[in-house]
XYZ file of C-alpha atoms in Angstrom:
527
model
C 5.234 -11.904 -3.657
C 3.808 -9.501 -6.271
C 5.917 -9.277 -9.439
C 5.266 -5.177 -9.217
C 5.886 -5.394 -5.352
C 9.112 -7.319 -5.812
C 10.450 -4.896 -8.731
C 9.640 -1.354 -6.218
C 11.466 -3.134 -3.675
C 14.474 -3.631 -5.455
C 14.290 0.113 -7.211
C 13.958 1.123 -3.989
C 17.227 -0.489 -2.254
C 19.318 0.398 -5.517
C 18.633 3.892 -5.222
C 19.544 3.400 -1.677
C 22.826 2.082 -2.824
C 23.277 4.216 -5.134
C 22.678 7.147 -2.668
C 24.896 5.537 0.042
C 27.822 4.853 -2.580
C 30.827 7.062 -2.141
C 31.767 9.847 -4.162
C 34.778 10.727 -6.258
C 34.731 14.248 -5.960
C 32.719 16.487 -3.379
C 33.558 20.082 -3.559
C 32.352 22.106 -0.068
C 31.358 24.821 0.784
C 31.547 26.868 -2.864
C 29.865 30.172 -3.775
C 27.946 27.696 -7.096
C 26.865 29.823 -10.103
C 25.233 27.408 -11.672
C 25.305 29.439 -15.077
C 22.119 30.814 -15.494
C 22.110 34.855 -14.944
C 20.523 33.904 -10.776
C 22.211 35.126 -8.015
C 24.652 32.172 -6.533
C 24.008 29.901 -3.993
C 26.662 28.546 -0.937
C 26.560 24.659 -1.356
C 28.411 21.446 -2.292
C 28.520 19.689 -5.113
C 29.162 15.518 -5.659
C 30.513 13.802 -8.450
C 30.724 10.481 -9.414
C 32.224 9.323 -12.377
C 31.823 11.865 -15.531
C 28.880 13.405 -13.723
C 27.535 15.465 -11.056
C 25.127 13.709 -9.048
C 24.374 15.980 -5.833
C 23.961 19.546 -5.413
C 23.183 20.474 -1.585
C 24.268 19.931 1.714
C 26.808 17.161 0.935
C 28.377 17.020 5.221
C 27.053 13.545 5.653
C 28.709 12.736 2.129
C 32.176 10.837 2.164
C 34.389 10.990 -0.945
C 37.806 10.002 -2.281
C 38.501 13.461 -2.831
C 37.579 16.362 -1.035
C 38.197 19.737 -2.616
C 37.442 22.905 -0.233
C 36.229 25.593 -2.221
C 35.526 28.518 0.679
C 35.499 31.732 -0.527
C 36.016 30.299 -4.141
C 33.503 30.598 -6.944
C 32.266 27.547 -8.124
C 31.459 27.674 -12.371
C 30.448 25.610 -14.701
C 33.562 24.935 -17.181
C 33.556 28.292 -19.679
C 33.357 27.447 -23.135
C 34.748 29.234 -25.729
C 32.783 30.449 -28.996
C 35.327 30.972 -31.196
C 39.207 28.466 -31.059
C 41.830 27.946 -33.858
C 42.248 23.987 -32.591
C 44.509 23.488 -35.638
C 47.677 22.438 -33.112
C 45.223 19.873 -31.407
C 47.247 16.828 -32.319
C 50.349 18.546 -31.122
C 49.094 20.030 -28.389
C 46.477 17.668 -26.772
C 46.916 18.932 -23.763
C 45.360 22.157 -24.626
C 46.910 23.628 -21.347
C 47.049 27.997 -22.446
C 43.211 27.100 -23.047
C 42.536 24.672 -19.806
C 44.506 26.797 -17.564
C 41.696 29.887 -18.274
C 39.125 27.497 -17.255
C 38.204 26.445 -20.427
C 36.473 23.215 -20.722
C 34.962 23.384 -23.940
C 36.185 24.837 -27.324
C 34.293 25.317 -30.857
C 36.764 25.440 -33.444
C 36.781 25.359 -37.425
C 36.234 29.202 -37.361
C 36.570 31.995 -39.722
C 36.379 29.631 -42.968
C 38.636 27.102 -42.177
C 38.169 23.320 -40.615
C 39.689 20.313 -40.769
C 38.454 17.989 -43.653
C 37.780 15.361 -44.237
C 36.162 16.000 -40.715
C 35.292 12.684 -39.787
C 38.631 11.010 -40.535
C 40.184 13.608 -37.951
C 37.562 13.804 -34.888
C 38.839 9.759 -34.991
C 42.714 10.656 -34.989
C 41.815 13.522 -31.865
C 39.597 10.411 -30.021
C 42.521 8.502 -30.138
C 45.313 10.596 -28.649
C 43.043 11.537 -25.750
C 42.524 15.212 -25.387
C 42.505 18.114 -22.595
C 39.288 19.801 -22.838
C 36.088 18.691 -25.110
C 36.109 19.952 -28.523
C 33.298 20.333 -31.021
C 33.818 22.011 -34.854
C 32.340 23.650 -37.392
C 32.700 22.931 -41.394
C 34.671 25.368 -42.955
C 33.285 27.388 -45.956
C 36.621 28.191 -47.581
C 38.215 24.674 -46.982
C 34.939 23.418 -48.846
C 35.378 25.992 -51.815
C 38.713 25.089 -51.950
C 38.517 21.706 -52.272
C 36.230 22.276 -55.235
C 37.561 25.296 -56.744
C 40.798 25.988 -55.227
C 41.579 29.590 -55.011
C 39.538 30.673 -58.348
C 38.161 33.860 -58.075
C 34.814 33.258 -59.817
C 31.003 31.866 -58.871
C 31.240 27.825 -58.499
C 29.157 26.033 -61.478
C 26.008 24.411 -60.855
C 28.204 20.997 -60.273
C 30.733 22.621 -58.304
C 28.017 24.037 -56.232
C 25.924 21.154 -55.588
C 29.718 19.362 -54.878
C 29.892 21.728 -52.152
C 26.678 21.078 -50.531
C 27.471 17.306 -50.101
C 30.326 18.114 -48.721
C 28.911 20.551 -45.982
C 26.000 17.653 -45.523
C 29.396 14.927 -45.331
C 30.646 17.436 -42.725
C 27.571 17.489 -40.765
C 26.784 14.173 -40.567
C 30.083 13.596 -39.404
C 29.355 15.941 -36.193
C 29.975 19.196 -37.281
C 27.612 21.736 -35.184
C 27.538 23.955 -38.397
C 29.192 25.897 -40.842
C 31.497 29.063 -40.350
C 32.438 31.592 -43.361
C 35.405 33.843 -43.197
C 34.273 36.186 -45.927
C 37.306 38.461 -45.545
C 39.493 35.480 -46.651
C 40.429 33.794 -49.608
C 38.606 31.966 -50.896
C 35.665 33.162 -49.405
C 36.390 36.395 -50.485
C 35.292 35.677 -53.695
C 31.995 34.026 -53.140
C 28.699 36.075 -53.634
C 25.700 35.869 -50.872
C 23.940 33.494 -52.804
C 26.668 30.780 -52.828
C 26.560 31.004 -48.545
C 23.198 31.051 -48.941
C 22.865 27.947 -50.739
C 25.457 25.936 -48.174
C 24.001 27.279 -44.946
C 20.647 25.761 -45.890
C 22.311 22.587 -46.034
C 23.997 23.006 -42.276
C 20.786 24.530 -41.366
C 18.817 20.930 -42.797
C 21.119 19.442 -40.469
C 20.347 21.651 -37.115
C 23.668 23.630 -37.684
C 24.527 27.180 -37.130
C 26.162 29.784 -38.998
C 29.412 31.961 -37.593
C 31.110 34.240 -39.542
C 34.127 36.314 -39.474
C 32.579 38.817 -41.546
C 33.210 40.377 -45.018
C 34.298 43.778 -43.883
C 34.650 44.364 -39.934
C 35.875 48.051 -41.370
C 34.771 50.691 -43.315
C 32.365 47.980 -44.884
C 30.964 46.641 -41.450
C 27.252 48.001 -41.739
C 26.917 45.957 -45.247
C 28.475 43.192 -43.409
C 26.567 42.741 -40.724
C 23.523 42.970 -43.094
C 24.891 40.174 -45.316
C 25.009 38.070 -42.434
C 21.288 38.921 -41.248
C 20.462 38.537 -44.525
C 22.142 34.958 -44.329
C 20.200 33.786 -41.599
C 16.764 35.269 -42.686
C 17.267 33.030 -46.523
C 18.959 30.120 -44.809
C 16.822 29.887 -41.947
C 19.735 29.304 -40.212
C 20.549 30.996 -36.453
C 23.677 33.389 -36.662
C 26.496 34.075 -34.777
C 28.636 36.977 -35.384
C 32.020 35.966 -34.318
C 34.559 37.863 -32.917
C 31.994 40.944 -33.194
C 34.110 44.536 -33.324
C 34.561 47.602 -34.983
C 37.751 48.104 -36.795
C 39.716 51.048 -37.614
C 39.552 54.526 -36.664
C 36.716 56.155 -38.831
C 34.505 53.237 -37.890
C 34.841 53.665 -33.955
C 31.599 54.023 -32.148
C 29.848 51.832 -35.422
C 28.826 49.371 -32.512
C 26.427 51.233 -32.078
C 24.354 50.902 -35.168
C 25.626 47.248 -35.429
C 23.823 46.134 -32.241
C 20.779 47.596 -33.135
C 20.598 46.060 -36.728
C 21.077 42.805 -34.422
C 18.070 44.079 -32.260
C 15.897 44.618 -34.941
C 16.544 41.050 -36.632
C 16.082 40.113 -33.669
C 12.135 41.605 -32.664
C 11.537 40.190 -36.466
C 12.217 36.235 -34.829
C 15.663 36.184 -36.758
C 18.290 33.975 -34.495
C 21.196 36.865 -34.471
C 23.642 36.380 -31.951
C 27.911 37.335 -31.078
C 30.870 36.456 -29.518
C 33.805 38.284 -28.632
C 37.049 38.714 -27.124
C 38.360 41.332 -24.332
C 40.789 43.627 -26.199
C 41.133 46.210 -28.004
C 43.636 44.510 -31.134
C 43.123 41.701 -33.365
C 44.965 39.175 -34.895
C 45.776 37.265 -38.189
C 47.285 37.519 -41.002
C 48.999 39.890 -42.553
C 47.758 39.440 -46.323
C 44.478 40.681 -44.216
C 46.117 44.114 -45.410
C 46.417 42.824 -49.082
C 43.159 43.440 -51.354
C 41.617 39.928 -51.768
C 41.762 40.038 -55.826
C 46.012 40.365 -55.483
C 46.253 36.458 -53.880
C 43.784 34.891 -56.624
C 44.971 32.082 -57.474
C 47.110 31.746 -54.570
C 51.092 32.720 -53.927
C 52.464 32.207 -57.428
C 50.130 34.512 -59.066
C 50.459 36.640 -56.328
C 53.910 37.263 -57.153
C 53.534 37.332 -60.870
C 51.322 40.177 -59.797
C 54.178 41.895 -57.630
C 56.244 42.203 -61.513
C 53.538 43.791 -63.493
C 54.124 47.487 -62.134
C 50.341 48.536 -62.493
C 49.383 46.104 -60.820
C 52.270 46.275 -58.410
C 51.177 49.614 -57.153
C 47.169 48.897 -57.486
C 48.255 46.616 -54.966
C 49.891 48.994 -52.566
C 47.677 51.521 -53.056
C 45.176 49.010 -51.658
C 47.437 47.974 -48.742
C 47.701 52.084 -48.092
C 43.959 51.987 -47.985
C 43.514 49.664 -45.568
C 46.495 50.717 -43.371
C 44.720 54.151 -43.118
C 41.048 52.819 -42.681
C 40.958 49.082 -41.666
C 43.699 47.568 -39.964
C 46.739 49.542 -39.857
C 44.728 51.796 -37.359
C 46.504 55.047 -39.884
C 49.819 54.265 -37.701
C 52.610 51.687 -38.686
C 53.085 51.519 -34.797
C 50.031 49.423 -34.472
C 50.623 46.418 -36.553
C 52.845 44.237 -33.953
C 54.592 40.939 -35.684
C 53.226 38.105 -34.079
C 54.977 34.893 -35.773
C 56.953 35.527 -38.624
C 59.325 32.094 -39.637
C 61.276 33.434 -42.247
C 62.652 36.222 -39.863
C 61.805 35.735 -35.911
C 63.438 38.553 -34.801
C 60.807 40.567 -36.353
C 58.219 39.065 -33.645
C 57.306 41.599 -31.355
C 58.076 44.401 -33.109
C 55.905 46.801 -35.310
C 55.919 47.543 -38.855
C 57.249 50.514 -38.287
C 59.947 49.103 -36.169
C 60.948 46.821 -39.348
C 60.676 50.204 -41.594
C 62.834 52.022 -39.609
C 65.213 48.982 -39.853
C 65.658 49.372 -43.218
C 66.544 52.868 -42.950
C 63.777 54.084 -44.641
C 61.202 56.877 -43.923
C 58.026 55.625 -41.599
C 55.633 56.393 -44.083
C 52.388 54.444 -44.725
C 54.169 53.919 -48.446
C 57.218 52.102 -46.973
C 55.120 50.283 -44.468
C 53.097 49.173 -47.653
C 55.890 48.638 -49.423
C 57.579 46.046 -46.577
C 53.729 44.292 -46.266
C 54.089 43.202 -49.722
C 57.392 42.195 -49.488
C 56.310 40.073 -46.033
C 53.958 37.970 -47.947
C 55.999 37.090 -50.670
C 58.166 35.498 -48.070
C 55.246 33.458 -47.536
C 52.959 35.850 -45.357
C 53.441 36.202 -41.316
C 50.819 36.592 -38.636
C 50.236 40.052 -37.014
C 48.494 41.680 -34.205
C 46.344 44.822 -35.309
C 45.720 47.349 -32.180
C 42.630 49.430 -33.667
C 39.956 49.404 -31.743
C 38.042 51.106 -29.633
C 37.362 50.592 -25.724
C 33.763 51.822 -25.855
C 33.352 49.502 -28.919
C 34.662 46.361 -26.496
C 32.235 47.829 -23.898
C 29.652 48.356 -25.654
C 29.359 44.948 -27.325
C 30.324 43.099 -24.541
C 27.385 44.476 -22.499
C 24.704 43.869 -24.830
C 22.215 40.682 -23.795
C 23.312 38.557 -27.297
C 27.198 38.429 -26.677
C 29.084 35.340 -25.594
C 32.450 35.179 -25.163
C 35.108 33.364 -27.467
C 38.487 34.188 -27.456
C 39.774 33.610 -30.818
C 42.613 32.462 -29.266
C 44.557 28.969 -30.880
C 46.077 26.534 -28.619
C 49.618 28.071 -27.068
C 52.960 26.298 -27.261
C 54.854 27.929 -24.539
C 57.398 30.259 -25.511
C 57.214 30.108 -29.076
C 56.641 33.157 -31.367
C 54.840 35.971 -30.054
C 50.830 35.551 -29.949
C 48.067 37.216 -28.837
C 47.706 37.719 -24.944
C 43.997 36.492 -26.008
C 45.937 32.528 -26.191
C 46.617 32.968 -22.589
C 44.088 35.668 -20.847
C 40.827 35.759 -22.754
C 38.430 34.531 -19.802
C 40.174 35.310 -16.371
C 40.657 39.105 -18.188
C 36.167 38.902 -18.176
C 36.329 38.363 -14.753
C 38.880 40.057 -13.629
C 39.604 43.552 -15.081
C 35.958 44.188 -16.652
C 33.646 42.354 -13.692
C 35.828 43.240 -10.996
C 37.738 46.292 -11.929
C 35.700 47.661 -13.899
C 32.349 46.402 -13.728
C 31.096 46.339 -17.324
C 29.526 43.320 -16.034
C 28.242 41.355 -13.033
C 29.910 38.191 -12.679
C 26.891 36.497 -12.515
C 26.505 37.884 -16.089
C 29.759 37.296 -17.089
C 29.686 33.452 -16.212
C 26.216 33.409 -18.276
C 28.104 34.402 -21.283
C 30.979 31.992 -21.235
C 28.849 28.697 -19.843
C 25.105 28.371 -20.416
C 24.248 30.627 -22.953
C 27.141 28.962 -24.963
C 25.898 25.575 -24.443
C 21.888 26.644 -25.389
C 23.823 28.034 -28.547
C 24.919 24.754 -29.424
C 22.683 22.590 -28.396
C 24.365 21.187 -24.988
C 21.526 20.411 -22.876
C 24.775 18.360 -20.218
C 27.115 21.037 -20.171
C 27.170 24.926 -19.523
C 25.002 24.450 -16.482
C 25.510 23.349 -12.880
C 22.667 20.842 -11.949
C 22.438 16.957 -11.603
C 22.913 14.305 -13.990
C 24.680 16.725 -16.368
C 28.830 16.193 -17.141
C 30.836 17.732 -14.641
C 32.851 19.896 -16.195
C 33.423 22.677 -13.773
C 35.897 25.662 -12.887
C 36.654 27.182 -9.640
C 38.620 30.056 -9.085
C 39.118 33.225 -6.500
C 36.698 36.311 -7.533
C 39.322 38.625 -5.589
C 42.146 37.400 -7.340
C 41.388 36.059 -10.447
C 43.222 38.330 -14.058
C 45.156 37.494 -16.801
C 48.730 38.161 -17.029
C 49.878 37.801 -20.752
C 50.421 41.201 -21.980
C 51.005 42.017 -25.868
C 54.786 42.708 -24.543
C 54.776 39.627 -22.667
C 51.936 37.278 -24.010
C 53.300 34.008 -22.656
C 52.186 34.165 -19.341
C 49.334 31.713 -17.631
C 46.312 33.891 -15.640
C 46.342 33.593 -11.977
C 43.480 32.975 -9.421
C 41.859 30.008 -11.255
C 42.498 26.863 -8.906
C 40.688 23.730 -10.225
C 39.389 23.025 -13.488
C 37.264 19.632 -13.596
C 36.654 18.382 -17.419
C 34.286 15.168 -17.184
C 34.953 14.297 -13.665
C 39.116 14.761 -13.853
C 41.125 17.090 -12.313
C 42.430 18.948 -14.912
C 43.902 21.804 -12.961
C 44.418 20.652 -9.016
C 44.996 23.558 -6.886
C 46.763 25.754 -9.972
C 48.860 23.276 -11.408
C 48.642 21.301 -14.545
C 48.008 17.670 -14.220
C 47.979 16.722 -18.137
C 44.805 14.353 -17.408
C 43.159 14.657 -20.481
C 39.556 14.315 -19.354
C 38.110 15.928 -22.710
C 35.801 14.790 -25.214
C 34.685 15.652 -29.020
C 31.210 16.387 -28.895
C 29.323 15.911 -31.945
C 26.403 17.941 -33.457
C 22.655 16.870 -34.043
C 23.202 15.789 -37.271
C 26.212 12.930 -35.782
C 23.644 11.688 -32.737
C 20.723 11.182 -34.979
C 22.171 9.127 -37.887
């Protein structure tokens, strides 16, 4: 027989096999958005192994596990933009994050990674994880490993000691580099020292994300900087956890979305994430000018005993309580975890001046916020901003969705409801009660335009060959329930969650099967 003749044969009756081989998974009869911005389309989808390998009529197709998804939508798994992963080893599970129908999660934002990166991606491979996970490098951890918490440019050595480390970083599978410019250290760098390291990420097919400089009074500037960033790097942009903070910058969305507009029709990469509410969350030395913690806690406090400086300090915290954060009320800065007094979590800063028996004034409330971080600092959430701001953003073409959120342990402290709610509070309260968006739309921004972001050409989508990470969950029902009274509360209305062919959530419940991965960037595949 013909060599050629004898090989199509046997191509021929493997496909056959192949096609005739059972499948592990079929799910019937969904509503399948398969992620792009289409409308969806009733059919079944087959999986075998990590992957989905039929989309169609599946009826003639037997499998070990059927999974009836009438009247449920049928997503790929949502990934999330923007995730403070630092519990990861203690919390492999990742179940406030897997129970949204997260599959996916980007973390080393805002500044801060793990390092040395590679050394850690191996420890999280070998517990076995919940969800995938990909990071960035971190632009403070790098300046601090070089130059601690100096408040000064780097040298020419220090500088070029930074840039191997971002390339180290990369080449260990970072997807790129993420500056928290409001933060120490990062604070203290100038535009040319970013700059300078995002070229490097960029060399290496990276991104840039930034919590940026000023999200306040400063926020025009800001988002300049960044656009600025990406023009000099050559580097595509993401402005994470994009808002407008404080009352007499309300409605400055505005202007912000169309400086990204106009980088945009110039061929600049600009794009945003963001999370569904209207308070943030983090520290509270975020109230603290950036100059008072140079050189970290000790010379913090030596600060606190000079009286000049003492009050340059408060009058600083005033500032900010009147025009950034503080939202001009003590009410709206809520305690979130606070270790060196717990019973403080939950309550306001002006709950904790009243307390004291003192007057509620923004001078006492500055007073107690200097006192709270030479305890050692606590986390707090910040209600001030504006709906139409959320809306607004949300809406426009370039948003994704991240939720800022860090992996939940149940019951402990008092977080942001964005831990628990960030992605079932899209879909429900502003596709279906409010409808900001479509839910076609919404999906888009949480799956596929995510995954084109960084560079996941097997994930995000619904098609296949690609992983099968997939969630499905009730339209009609779907809504978070973690409130910022009662934040520890799982969403309802999400009923399976598949993360590389396991059944991560079966029916609404938990099943701890740890089908995640760490994906690695560009830079990782082609070395």
């Amino acid at each position: 027989m013909n060599l050629r003749l004898l090989v199509f044969l046997l191509m021929i009756f493997f496909t056959a096999c192949q096609n005739t081989k059972e499948l592990d998974i079929v799910i019937r009869n969904g509503l399948v958005y398969n992620g792009s911005s289409s409308a969806p389309t009733l059919t079944d989808i087959g999986i075998r192994g990590e992957r989905i390998v039929a989309v169609g009529n599946l009826a003639e197709k037997k499998a070990k596990r059927e999974i009836d998804a009438t009247n449920l939508a049928v997503a790929p798994g949502f990934i999330d933009m923007h995730t403070h992963l630092e519990p990861l080893l203690r919390l492999p599970d990742a179940e406030s994050h897997v129970r949204q129908g997260v599959t996916t999660a980007l973390g080393g934002p805002d500044g801060s990674s793990p390092w040395p990166l590679g050394a850690y991606i191996d420890s999280v491979e070998q517990e076995g994880i919940g969800m995938n996970v990909a990071y960035l490098i971190g632009h403070n951890t790098i300046r601090r490993n070089i130059m601690k918490l100096d408040n000064r440019a780097p040298t020419e050595a220090e500088l070029q000691q930074m840039q191997e480390q971002v390339a180290t970083g990369m080449k260990d599978g970072a997807f790129g580099i993420s500056t928290g410019l409001k933060y120490v250290p990062g604070a203290f760098s100038d535009v040319d020292e970013v700059v300078a390291l995002s070229k490097i990420a960029s060399q290496y097919g990276g991104i840039y994300t930034s919590h940026l400089r000023e999200e306040g009074l400063g926020l025009i500037d800001a988002v300049a900087e960044a656009i600025q960033i990406s023009e000099r790097a050559d580097i595509p942009v993401v402005l994470t956890h994009h808002k407008a903070i404080g009352k007499p910058m309300w409605g400055a969305s505005t202007q912000t979305l169309a400086m990204v507009d106009s980088a945009r029709s110039l061929e600049l990469d600009i794009m945003m994430d963001q999370y569904p509410y209207t308070a943030s969350q983090t520290g509270i030395s975020v109230l603290i000018p950036s100059w008072a913690r140079s050189g970290g806690q000790e010379a913090y406090l030596k600060r606190l005993e000079d009286p000049t400086l003492r009050d340059s300090i408060k009058q600083g915290i005033v500032y900010n309580i009147l025009n950034d954060r503080g939202g001009k009320d003590l009410r709206r800065v809520q305690f979130a975890r606070v270790e060196w007094q717990p019973k403080l979590e939950g309550k306001t800063l002006h709950d904790w001046v009243v307390s004291r028996d003192l007057e509620p004034s923004v001078e006492n409330g500055a007073e107690l916020v200097m006192e709270a971080q030479a305890n050692g600092g606590c986390n707090a959430i910040y209600h001030a901003i504006d709906q139409q701001d959320v809306d607004r953003i949300m809406q426009h073409p370039q948003t994704m969705i991240g939720s800022d959120g860090r992996l939940a342990e149940y019951k402990v402290g008092h977080p942001h409801p964005r831990w628990y709610g960030t992605f079932p509070r899209v879909l429900g309260h502003y596709v279906r009660e409010r409808n900001i968006l479509s839910l076609e739309e919404a999906i888009h921004k949480m799956t596929l335009m995510p995954a084109n972001r960084l560079g996941l050409k097997e994930r995000g989508r619904i098609e296949e060959g690609v992983f099968a990470d997939l969630t499905i969950f009730d339209p009609e029902t779907i809504i978070d329930k973690a409130t910022f009274e009662k934040p520890h509360q799982y969403s309802q209305g999400i009923y399976f969650v598949i993360v590389n062919g396991k059944v991560a959530v079966d029916n609404g419940q938990f099943t701890k099967s740890r089908g995640g991965k760490v994906l690695k960037g560009s830079a990782f595949q082609s070395n």
